[in-house]
Amino acid sequence: MCEGQKPLKVAVLGCGSVGSQVVRLLTEQAGDLAARVGTRVELAGVAVRRIDAPREVDVPEGLLTTDAAGLVSRDDVDLVIEVIGGIEPARSLILSALEHGASVVTANKALLAEDGPTLFEAAEKAGRDLYYEAAVAGAIPILRPLRESLAGDKVTRVLGIVNGTTNFILDKMDSSGAGFAEALEEAQELGYAEADPTADVEGFDAAAKAAILASLAFHSRVTAADVHREGISEVTAADVQSAREMNSVVKLLAIAELRPGPDGDAVSVRVHPAMIPRSHPLASVREAYNAVFVESEAAGQLMFYGPGAGGAPTASAVLGDLVTVARNHLAGTRGPGESAYADRAVLPMGETRTRYHVAIDVDDRAGVLASVAQAFAEHDVSIQTVRQEGRGDDAQLVVVSHEATDAQLSATVEHLRGMDIVREVTSVMRVEGDTE
Amino acid sequence: MCEGQKPLKVAVLGCGSVGSQVVRLLTEQAGDLAARVGTRVELAGVAVRRIDAPREVDVPEGLLTTDAAGLVSRDDVDLVIEVIGGIEPARSLILSALEHGASVVTANKALLAEDGPTLFEAAEKAGRDLYYEAAVAGAIPILRPLRESLAGDKVTRVLGIVNGTTNFILDKMDSSGAGFAEALEEAQELGYAEADPTADVEGFDAAAKAAILASLAFHSRVTAADVHREGISEVTAADVQSAREMNSVVKLLAIAELRPGPDGDAVSVRVHPAMIPRSHPLASVREAYNAVFVESEAAGQLMFYGPGAGGAPTASAVLGDLVTVARNHLAGTRGPGESAYADRAVLPMGETRTRYHVAIDVDDRAGVLASVAQAFAEHDVSIQTVRQEGRGDDAQLVVVSHEATDAQLSATVEHLRGMDIVREVTSVMRVEGDTE
Ligand SMILES: NC(=O)c1ccc[n+]([C@@H]2O[C@H](COP(=O)([O-])OP(=O)(O)OC[C@H]3O[C@@H](n4cnc5c(N)ncnc54)[C@H](OP(=O)(O)O)[C@@H]3O)[C@@H](O)[C@H]2O)c1
Ligand SMILES: NC(=O)c1ccc[n+]([C@@H]2O[C@H](COP(=O)([O-])OP(=O)(O)OC[C@H]3O[C@@H](n4cnc5c(N)ncnc54)[C@H](OP(=O)(O)O)[C@@H]3O)[C@@H](O)[C@H]2O)c1
């Protein structure tokens, strides 16, 4: 099969958690890769910051270099895999690779979410591929199904658990009753959370992935700046307990959905903790696993589940892309590429319709329920269920609203906070994942 | 974007459950399809058996024809969608379409599992695509991920719930305690099972899908005839109850896995009911939903979940393929196609290593456990757990074995059946889905 075909040369930028596994698989799977691509794929070089750092993989003699810019502009490099991360020098290196005629695979969600359109245009102009399956939900094939398998359908909603660290923490809080700080500490001890957990815990990582998912699902340009973002550091053991009582569980969701806007359907895109019913397929995603739930008009409800991170799983996704990109490179074609033809507006969070779960410590006297209901009514928010619990100092109301705009709902909560009979609003959380 | 490009002409063969939804989506999504393909996709004709039969969709005037053979050989037809089903005339029509230069999309698992290689060779020879995502697990994108997303990885195992009818029946038996006959009747009333349920209930449909999955996962030729097949008609309420007691659930699984064979790794491919632990992701697949669980060396464990049948979901998968095939057709290229380069042998069922759950009614006297254990030992089958239950006439032993060959295990069961102290072997079932 490979007789006579010139081998393809691949440059790998970065040799850390992901890069070292990419290099390992390129070597170990060389035979299978050759059969699947149609010719051998040879390592041209591996760019790193420190030549002498210890590596998880033996890079063949002479291939390590600190001159990434020189590597991507070499004439004999056909394919470039970028697994350095961050904005620069990753962006300049990808742009240079494309200009020099290479096709590119990257796992860099931060860069794609910040400046994807610049990269997509450069790829289009160069007539080369830029693939990035590994950037969202690690090993789980989700971008290719969204872009290709569902190309004949209309996607209406994507709900994803796309950050393993936060899922691990919330799962611990749910299973052990621990508070946020305690669960975070355990995640750090087990290597599921970094020493500085901000990017994960405050939802920045999930927001980058939400932007990428929304762009692909709705054929529109959505960047990280468009994503309303709330993390999980304010989620309390009481919130998680409240969820349990509703037979629900708290998850950090990346949500992208089509919603009626002033000029046709608009995109609502956001990351926040939410309660979802335990019967929802996403509720059973435990520990650091990821899953993406997709709703479309014809296919209905689909879910994609698997490991969302880790060197080897992420490298699997990178190499899956590499095979496609290499085949296209040989054939002189490109894959479907990005399209923003639908050009949908992004709905401000205030106009997004959601549901709220609100737990309120109240004075134990007659008429409290009526007053609280009146507060919701004043903001045009209708109530789905209300539960009275406890007596005396423990008196509590738990209200779940019907859908209303986020602005109406947050105004309602402000209103409640100012009421005499309300001692404290103890838990406010959005509710997702069931059909009204 | 579409200026100047000639539209592509598509012929649809069959206008039943799936075909009518394909025709509907082709019309309703015409704008999006044009943007995604790069040119308009126009309906050239719709072949049916009966022109005047009532249809779920309005086929544009003059496009219905009973001359399928004439339609696929028309010069102006670029793409053919085959949703008639069965072996003939579907096979001849697909071959003729390819010979006439059309690219083909089909949902026909029976044909692919019986005679896939003939079709794949014809497509290769014609330089055209033959895509069939809809043939396995309906709307769930599983073939494209296996073929493309995991192309840089080594798949070691695929476990699928790929038949909605049998999953519905087993789920009912689990949730209500009903027997097989009663659950089947309910499935028939609700339209989940056909009047003649043989193809579903006896595992023929799942076996066709298992063959397709095994071929793709292991880059080898596997046909329906290679698949060891057992249906669910012998599954009793007692089996399901036994599973419950082990915190497990009975599912009809399509299994394709790599196992050490005499000359390197061989393929074990089979369809049979099995007990899986409730903690396994496949255990929570309810009602008529499908899911496919994939294990690979680098990516680890992935699961794909969604509706496995139905006109609209299946049409979504067909149209996803259509967009890719149409883009390739325009560009004059083909997708990855089938490959059988690994050319692995298929392991006979007797040599396949599995685990058994065996429930035995025994005489209530001393030494029974020792004698039963001895029977297992004589066939070199080691026991993982044994539980004694009841007393007197109700005395029962429940044994779960470690892995052994299927031949050893069935010989053990035969042996038990011949023993004096054994009143009856009440339940024999394979155990899957956890790591020993
Ligand atoms: N880790 C995961 O589980 C995961 C999952 C999905 C996506 N990703 C994405 O994959 C990418 C890589 O992540 P990672 O975890 O592998 O990161 P990492 O372990 O920190 O590795 C980064 C690598 O890039 C090299 N590098 C840094 N700056 C460089 C420069 N200026 N020039 C050349 N090389 C440079 C480093 O070299 P030295 O080794 O010499 O320091 C190191 O080998 C990121 O975009 C990340 O978001 C990671
Ligand atoms: N239904 C599902 O949920 C599903 C899911 C996955 C895959 N599939 C596959 O999709 C395919 C179609 O299934 P279906 O459920 O749509 O079948 P169906 O409802 O029975 O429809 C079959 C269609 O083919 C037409 N037809 C039959 N013989 C023909 C002939 N000789 N020439 C021209 N047209 C002929 C019929 O015409 P008339 O209408 O005139 O009788 C009918 O329109 C099968 O391969 C099936 O395995 C179906």
PDB file of N, CA, C and O in Angstrom, chain B residues 147-198:
ATOM      1  N   ARG B 147     -13.847   4.828  12.869  1.00  0.00           N
ATOM      2  CA  ARG B 147     -13.014   4.811  11.681  1.00  0.00           C
ATOM      3  C   ARG B 147     -12.032   5.966  11.653  1.00  0.00           C
ATOM      4  O   ARG B 147     -10.886   5.813  11.258  1.00  0.00           O
ATOM      5  N   GLU B 148     -12.491   7.140  12.097  1.00  0.00           N
ATOM      6  CA  GLU B 148     -11.668   8.335  11.944  1.00  0.00           C
ATOM      7  C   GLU B 148     -11.093   8.851  13.261  1.00  0.00           C
ATOM      8  O   GLU B 148      -9.890   9.042  13.376  1.00  0.00           O
ATOM      9  N   SER B 149     -11.960   9.078  14.261  1.00  0.00           N
ATOM     10  CA  SER B 149     -11.453   9.683  15.500  1.00  0.00           C
ATOM     11  C   SER B 149     -10.449   8.774  16.191  1.00  0.00           C
ATOM     12  O   SER B 149      -9.500   9.236  16.804  1.00  0.00           O
ATOM     13  N   LEU B 150     -10.668   7.462  16.114  1.00  0.00           N
ATOM     14  CA  LEU B 150      -9.780   6.536  16.804  1.00  0.00           C
ATOM     15  C   LEU B 150      -8.712   5.950  15.880  1.00  0.00           C
ATOM     16  O   LEU B 150      -8.050   4.967  16.226  1.00  0.00           O
ATOM     17  N   ALA B 151      -8.519   6.584  14.724  1.00  0.00           N
ATOM     18  CA  ALA B 151      -7.577   6.036  13.741  1.00  0.00           C
ATOM     19  C   ALA B 151      -6.134   6.053  14.234  1.00  0.00           C
ATOM     20  O   ALA B 151      -5.289   5.333  13.713  1.00  0.00           O
ATOM     21  N   GLY B 152      -5.832   6.858  15.251  1.00  0.00           N
ATOM     22  CA  GLY B 152      -4.465   6.895  15.766  1.00  0.00           C
ATOM     23  C   GLY B 152      -4.288   6.047  17.010  1.00  0.00           C
ATOM     24  O   GLY B 152      -3.268   6.123  17.679  1.00  0.00           O
ATOM     25  N   ASP B 153      -5.288   5.255  17.320  1.00  0.00           N
ATOM     26  CA  ASP B 153      -5.312   4.492  18.566  1.00  0.00           C
ATOM     27  C   ASP B 153      -5.526   3.023  18.221  1.00  0.00           C
ATOM     28  O   ASP B 153      -5.729   2.671  17.063  1.00  0.00           O
ATOM     29  N   LYS B 154      -5.454   2.158  19.230  1.00  0.00           N
ATOM     30  CA  LYS B 154      -5.730   0.742  18.999  1.00  0.00           C
ATOM     31  C   LYS B 154      -6.963   0.346  19.793  1.00  0.00           C
ATOM     32  O   LYS B 154      -6.930   0.298  21.023  1.00  0.00           O
ATOM     33  N   VAL B 155      -8.056   0.103  19.093  1.00  0.00           N
ATOM     34  CA  VAL B 155      -9.291  -0.312  19.750  1.00  0.00           C
ATOM     35  C   VAL B 155      -9.123  -1.754  20.196  1.00  0.00           C
ATOM     36  O   VAL B 155      -8.638  -2.596  19.437  1.00  0.00           O
ATOM     37  N   THR B 156      -9.499  -2.050  21.435  1.00  0.00           N
ATOM     38  CA  THR B 156      -9.342  -3.412  21.925  1.00  0.00           C
ATOM     39  C   THR B 156     -10.691  -4.101  22.158  1.00  0.00           C
ATOM     40  O   THR B 156     -10.748  -5.320  22.236  1.00  0.00           O
ATOM     41  N   ARG B 157     -11.757  -3.301  22.252  1.00  0.00           N
ATOM     42  CA  ARG B 157     -13.028  -3.904  22.611  1.00  0.00           C
ATOM     43  C   ARG B 157     -14.190  -2.963  22.322  1.00  0.00           C
ATOM     44  O   ARG B 157     -14.100  -1.764  22.586  1.00  0.00           O
ATOM     45  N   VAL B 158     -15.263  -3.540  21.810  1.00  0.00           N
ATOM     46  CA  VAL B 158     -16.486  -2.781  21.593  1.00  0.00           C
ATOM     47  C   VAL B 158     -17.622  -3.581  22.213  1.00  0.00           C
ATOM     48  O   VAL B 158     -17.763  -4.769  21.935  1.00  0.00           O
ATOM     49  N   LEU B 159     -18.383  -2.931  23.089  1.00  0.00           N
ATOM     50  CA  LEU B 159     -19.557  -3.581  23.698  1.00  0.00           C
ATOM     51  C   LEU B 159     -20.753  -2.709  23.348  1.00  0.00           C
ATOM     52  O   LEU B 159     -20.784  -1.545  23.742  1.00  0.00           O
ATOM     53  N   GLY B 160     -21.707  -3.275  22.631  1.00  0.00           N
ATOM     54  CA  GLY B 160     -22.815  -2.420  22.227  1.00  0.00           C
ATOM     55  C   GLY B 160     -24.174  -2.945  22.596  1.00  0.00           C
ATOM     56  O   GLY B 160     -24.434  -4.146  22.531  1.00  0.00           O
ATOM     57  N   ILE B 161     -25.035  -2.014  23.004  1.00  0.00           N
ATOM     58  CA  ILE B 161     -26.470  -2.287  23.048  1.00  0.00           C
ATOM     59  C   ILE B 161     -26.988  -1.686  21.756  1.00  0.00           C
ATOM     60  O   ILE B 161     -27.136  -0.470  21.647  1.00  0.00           O
ATOM     61  N   VAL B 162     -27.177  -2.527  20.749  1.00  0.00           N
ATOM     62  CA  VAL B 162     -27.426  -2.010  19.402  1.00  0.00           C
ATOM     63  C   VAL B 162     -28.790  -2.430  18.870  1.00  0.00           C
ATOM     64  O   VAL B 162     -29.077  -2.232  17.694  1.00  0.00           O
ATOM     65  N   ASN B 163     -29.618  -3.000  19.733  1.00  0.00           N
ATOM     66  CA  ASN B 163     -30.972  -3.346  19.305  1.00  0.00           C
ATOM     67  C   ASN B 163     -31.963  -2.811  20.333  1.00  0.00           C
ATOM     68  O   ASN B 163     -31.985  -3.250  21.493  1.00  0.00           O
ATOM     69  N   GLY B 164     -32.779  -1.862  19.895  1.00  0.00           N
ATOM     70  CA  GLY B 164     -33.694  -1.181  20.807  1.00  0.00           C
ATOM     71  C   GLY B 164     -34.809  -2.085  21.315  1.00  0.00           C
ATOM     72  O   GLY B 164     -35.225  -1.983  22.473  1.00  0.00           O
ATOM     73  N   THR B 165     -35.295  -2.963  20.456  1.00  0.00           N
ATOM     74  CA  THR B 165     -36.401  -3.846  20.843  1.00  0.00           C
ATOM     75  C   THR B 165     -36.008  -4.714  22.036  1.00  0.00           C
ATOM     76  O   THR B 165     -36.722  -4.793  23.037  1.00  0.00           O
ATOM     77  N   THR B 166     -34.857  -5.372  21.929  1.00  0.00           N
ATOM     78  CA  THR B 166     -34.450  -6.265  23.007  1.00  0.00           C
ATOM     79  C   THR B 166     -34.079  -5.482  24.260  1.00  0.00           C
ATOM     80  O   THR B 166     -34.310  -5.946  25.373  1.00  0.00           O
ATOM     81  N   ASN B 167     -33.536  -4.280  24.092  1.00  0.00           N
ATOM     82  CA  ASN B 167     -33.219  -3.502  25.285  1.00  0.00           C
ATOM     83  C   ASN B 167     -34.490  -3.079  26.005  1.00  0.00           C
ATOM     84  O   ASN B 167     -34.560  -3.103  27.236  1.00  0.00           O
ATOM     85  N   PHE B 168     -35.503  -2.740  25.209  1.00  0.00           N
ATOM     86  CA  PHE B 168     -36.785  -2.374  25.806  1.00  0.00           C
ATOM     87  C   PHE B 168     -37.339  -3.551  26.613  1.00  0.00           C
ATOM     88  O   PHE B 168     -37.790  -3.399  27.752  1.00  0.00           O
ATOM     89  N   ILE B 169     -37.318  -4.735  26.017  1.00  0.00           N
ATOM     90  CA  ILE B 169     -37.864  -5.930  26.685  1.00  0.00           C
ATOM     91  C   ILE B 169     -37.091  -6.240  27.976  1.00  0.00           C
ATOM     92  O   ILE B 169     -37.681  -6.456  29.042  1.00  0.00           O
ATOM     93  N   LEU B 170     -35.767  -6.243  27.892  1.00  0.00           N
ATOM     94  CA  LEU B 170     -34.966  -6.572  29.077  1.00  0.00           C
ATOM     95  C   LEU B 170     -35.115  -5.504  30.158  1.00  0.00           C
ATOM     96  O   LEU B 170     -35.128  -5.805  31.358  1.00  0.00           O
ATOM     97  N   ASP B 171     -35.240  -4.253  29.739  1.00  0.00           N
ATOM     98  CA  ASP B 171     -35.423  -3.175  30.705  1.00  0.00           C
ATOM     99  C   ASP B 171     -36.758  -3.346  31.437  1.00  0.00           C
ATOM    100  O   ASP B 171     -36.845  -3.172  32.660  1.00  0.00           O
ATOM    101  N   LYS B 172     -37.797  -3.699  30.683  1.00  0.00           N
ATOM    102  CA  LYS B 172     -39.111  -3.969  31.298  1.00  0.00           C
ATOM    103  C   LYS B 172     -39.014  -5.123  32.297  1.00  0.00           C
ATOM    104  O   LYS B 172     -39.547  -5.068  33.393  1.00  0.00           O
ATOM    105  N   MET B 173     -38.334  -6.201  31.871  1.00  0.00           N
ATOM    106  CA  MET B 173     -38.205  -7.360  32.760  1.00  0.00           C
ATOM    107  C   MET B 173     -37.490  -6.952  34.041  1.00  0.00           C
ATOM    108  O   MET B 173     -37.838  -7.395  35.138  1.00  0.00           O
ATOM    109  N   ASP B 174     -36.516  -6.069  33.905  1.00  0.00           N
ATOM    110  CA  ASP B 174     -35.753  -5.629  35.070  1.00  0.00           C
ATOM    111  C   ASP B 174     -36.585  -4.727  35.969  1.00  0.00           C
ATOM    112  O   ASP B 174     -36.573  -4.857  37.194  1.00  0.00           O
ATOM    113  N   SER B 175     -37.345  -3.807  35.354  1.00  0.00           N
ATOM    114  CA  SER B 175     -38.021  -2.818  36.196  1.00  0.00           C
ATOM    115  C   SER B 175     -39.328  -3.357  36.766  1.00  0.00           C
ATOM    116  O   SER B 175     -39.772  -2.920  37.812  1.00  0.00           O
ATOM    117  N   SER B 176     -39.962  -4.311  36.072  1.00  0.00           N
ATOM    118  CA  SER B 176     -41.285  -4.761  36.545  1.00  0.00           C
ATOM    119  C   SER B 176     -41.295  -6.214  36.999  1.00  0.00           C
ATOM    120  O   SER B 176     -42.304  -6.689  37.509  1.00  0.00           O
ATOM    121  N   GLY B 177     -40.207  -6.936  36.772  1.00  0.00           N
ATOM    122  CA  GLY B 177     -40.206  -8.347  37.160  1.00  0.00           C
ATOM    123  C   GLY B 177     -40.950  -9.240  36.176  1.00  0.00           C
ATOM    124  O   GLY B 177     -41.116 -10.438  36.411  1.00  0.00           O
ATOM    125  N   ALA B 178     -41.417  -8.664  35.065  1.00  0.00           N
ATOM    126  CA  ALA B 178     -42.180  -9.437  34.078  1.00  0.00           C
ATOM    127  C   ALA B 178     -41.313 -10.521  33.451  1.00  0.00           C
ATOM    128  O   ALA B 178     -40.085 -10.433  33.441  1.00  0.00           O
ATOM    129  N   GLY B 179     -41.978 -11.546  32.900  1.00  0.00           N
ATOM    130  CA  GLY B 179     -41.278 -12.565  32.127  1.00  0.00           C
ATOM    131  C   GLY B 179     -41.079 -12.079  30.703  1.00  0.00           C
ATOM    132  O   GLY B 179     -41.594 -11.019  30.300  1.00  0.00           O
ATOM    133  N   PHE B 180     -40.358 -12.878  29.913  1.00  0.00           N
ATOM    134  CA  PHE B 180     -40.054 -12.479  28.548  1.00  0.00           C
ATOM    135  C   PHE B 180     -41.316 -12.259  27.711  1.00  0.00           C
ATOM    136  O   PHE B 180     -41.457 -11.236  27.044  1.00  0.00           O
ATOM    137  N   ALA B 181     -42.258 -13.227  27.778  1.00  0.00           N
ATOM    138  CA  ALA B 181     -43.433 -13.170  26.901  1.00  0.00           C
ATOM    139  C   ALA B 181     -44.253 -11.909  27.169  1.00  0.00           C
ATOM    140  O   ALA B 181     -44.688 -11.213  26.244  1.00  0.00           O
ATOM    141  N   GLU B 182     -44.418 -11.627  28.449  1.00  0.00           N
ATOM    142  CA  GLU B 182     -45.220 -10.464  28.841  1.00  0.00           C
ATOM    143  C   GLU B 182     -44.552  -9.158  28.374  1.00  0.00           C
ATOM    144  O   GLU B 182     -45.208  -8.255  27.841  1.00  0.00           O
ATOM    145  N   ALA B 183     -43.229  -9.087  28.564  1.00  0.00           N
ATOM    146  CA  ALA B 183     -42.501  -7.874  28.168  1.00  0.00           C
ATOM    147  C   ALA B 183     -42.513  -7.712  26.647  1.00  0.00           C
ATOM    148  O   ALA B 183     -42.638  -6.596  26.123  1.00  0.00           O
ATOM    149  N   LEU B 184     -42.407  -8.824  25.933  1.00  0.00           N
ATOM    150  CA  LEU B 184     -42.466  -8.760  24.464  1.00  0.00           C
ATOM    151  C   LEU B 184     -43.810  -8.221  24.010  1.00  0.00           C
ATOM    152  O   LEU B 184     -43.892  -7.368  23.116  1.00  0.00           O
ATOM    153  N   GLU B 185     -44.869  -8.717  24.659  1.00  0.00           N
ATOM    154  CA  GLU B 185     -46.207  -8.263  24.284  1.00  0.00           C
ATOM    155  C   GLU B 185     -46.338  -6.753  24.469  1.00  0.00           C
ATOM    156  O   GLU B 185     -46.854  -6.042  23.601  1.00  0.00           O
ATOM    157  N   GLU B 186     -45.818  -6.267  25.591  1.00  0.00           N
ATOM    158  CA  GLU B 186     -45.881  -4.827  25.828  1.00  0.00           C
ATOM    159  C   GLU B 186     -45.096  -4.064  24.759  1.00  0.00           C
ATOM    160  O   GLU B 186     -45.545  -3.038  24.254  1.00  0.00           O
ATOM    161  N   ALA B 187     -43.923  -4.595  24.402  1.00  0.00           N
ATOM    162  CA  ALA B 187     -43.112  -3.943  23.367  1.00  0.00           C
ATOM    163  C   ALA B 187     -43.872  -3.902  22.045  1.00  0.00           C
ATOM    164  O   ALA B 187     -43.824  -2.898  21.314  1.00  0.00           O
ATOM    165  N   GLN B 188     -44.596  -4.982  21.750  1.00  0.00           N
ATOM    166  CA  GLN B 188     -45.362  -5.007  20.499  1.00  0.00           C
ATOM    167  C   GLN B 188     -46.484  -3.986  20.530  1.00  0.00           C
ATOM    168  O   GLN B 188     -46.701  -3.260  19.561  1.00  0.00           O
ATOM    169  N   GLU B 189     -47.176  -3.905  21.688  1.00  0.00           N
ATOM    170  CA  GLU B 189     -48.267  -2.937  21.802  1.00  0.00           C
ATOM    171  C   GLU B 189     -47.767  -1.509  21.602  1.00  0.00           C
ATOM    172  O   GLU B 189     -48.437  -0.678  21.006  1.00  0.00           O
ATOM    173  N   LEU B 190     -46.580  -1.232  22.095  1.00  0.00           N
ATOM    174  CA  LEU B 190     -46.055   0.136  22.025  1.00  0.00           C
ATOM    175  C   LEU B 190     -45.294   0.394  20.719  1.00  0.00           C
ATOM    176  O   LEU B 190     -44.734   1.467  20.529  1.00  0.00           O
ATOM    177  N   GLY B 191     -45.260  -0.594  19.830  1.00  0.00           N
ATOM    178  CA  GLY B 191     -44.602  -0.380  18.547  1.00  0.00           C
ATOM    179  C   GLY B 191     -43.090  -0.540  18.600  1.00  0.00           C
ATOM    180  O   GLY B 191     -42.393  -0.199  17.657  1.00  0.00           O
ATOM    181  N   TYR B 192     -42.557  -1.061  19.714  1.00  0.00           N
ATOM    182  CA  TYR B 192     -41.109  -1.270  19.801  1.00  0.00           C
ATOM    183  C   TYR B 192     -40.677  -2.622  19.234  1.00  0.00           C
ATOM    184  O   TYR B 192     -39.499  -2.873  19.048  1.00  0.00           O
ATOM    185  N   ALA B 193     -41.662  -3.521  19.048  1.00  0.00           N
ATOM    186  CA  ALA B 193     -41.327  -4.825  18.468  1.00  0.00           C
ATOM    187  C   ALA B 193     -42.307  -5.107  17.344  1.00  0.00           C
ATOM    188  O   ALA B 193     -43.475  -4.694  17.393  1.00  0.00           O
ATOM    189  N   GLU B 194     -41.815  -5.793  16.326  1.00  0.00           N
ATOM    190  CA  GLU B 194     -42.695  -6.111  15.199  1.00  0.00           C
ATOM    191  C   GLU B 194     -43.536  -7.342  15.511  1.00  0.00           C
ATOM    192  O   GLU B 194     -43.271  -8.071  16.460  1.00  0.00           O
ATOM    193  N   ALA B 195     -44.552  -7.556  14.665  1.00  0.00           N
ATOM    194  CA  ALA B 195     -45.438  -8.714  14.852  1.00  0.00           C
ATOM    195  C   ALA B 195     -44.600  -9.992  14.816  1.00  0.00           C
ATOM    196  O   ALA B 195     -44.769 -10.886  15.646  1.00  0.00           O
ATOM    197  N   ASP B 196     -43.690 -10.085  13.865  1.00  0.00           N
ATOM    198  CA  ASP B 196     -42.724 -11.193  13.890  1.00  0.00           C
ATOM    199  C   ASP B 196     -41.408 -10.633  14.436  1.00  0.00           C
ATOM    200  O   ASP B 196     -40.640 -10.008  13.716  1.00  0.00           O
ATOM    201  N   PRO B 197     -41.143 -10.875  15.709  1.00  0.00           N
ATOM    202  CA  PRO B 197     -39.999 -10.208  16.350  1.00  0.00           C
ATOM    203  C   PRO B 197     -38.682 -10.964  16.191  1.00  0.00           C
ATOM    204  O   PRO B 197     -37.685 -10.594  16.806  1.00  0.00           O
ATOM    205  N   THR B 198     -38.673 -12.026  15.383  1.00  0.00           N
ATOM    206  CA  THR B 198     -37.512 -12.921  15.335  1.00  0.00           C
ATOM    207  C   THR B 198     -36.184 -12.199  15.111  1.00  0.00           C
ATOM    208  O   THR B 198     -35.201 -12.436  15.832  1.00  0.00           O
TER     209      THR B 198
END
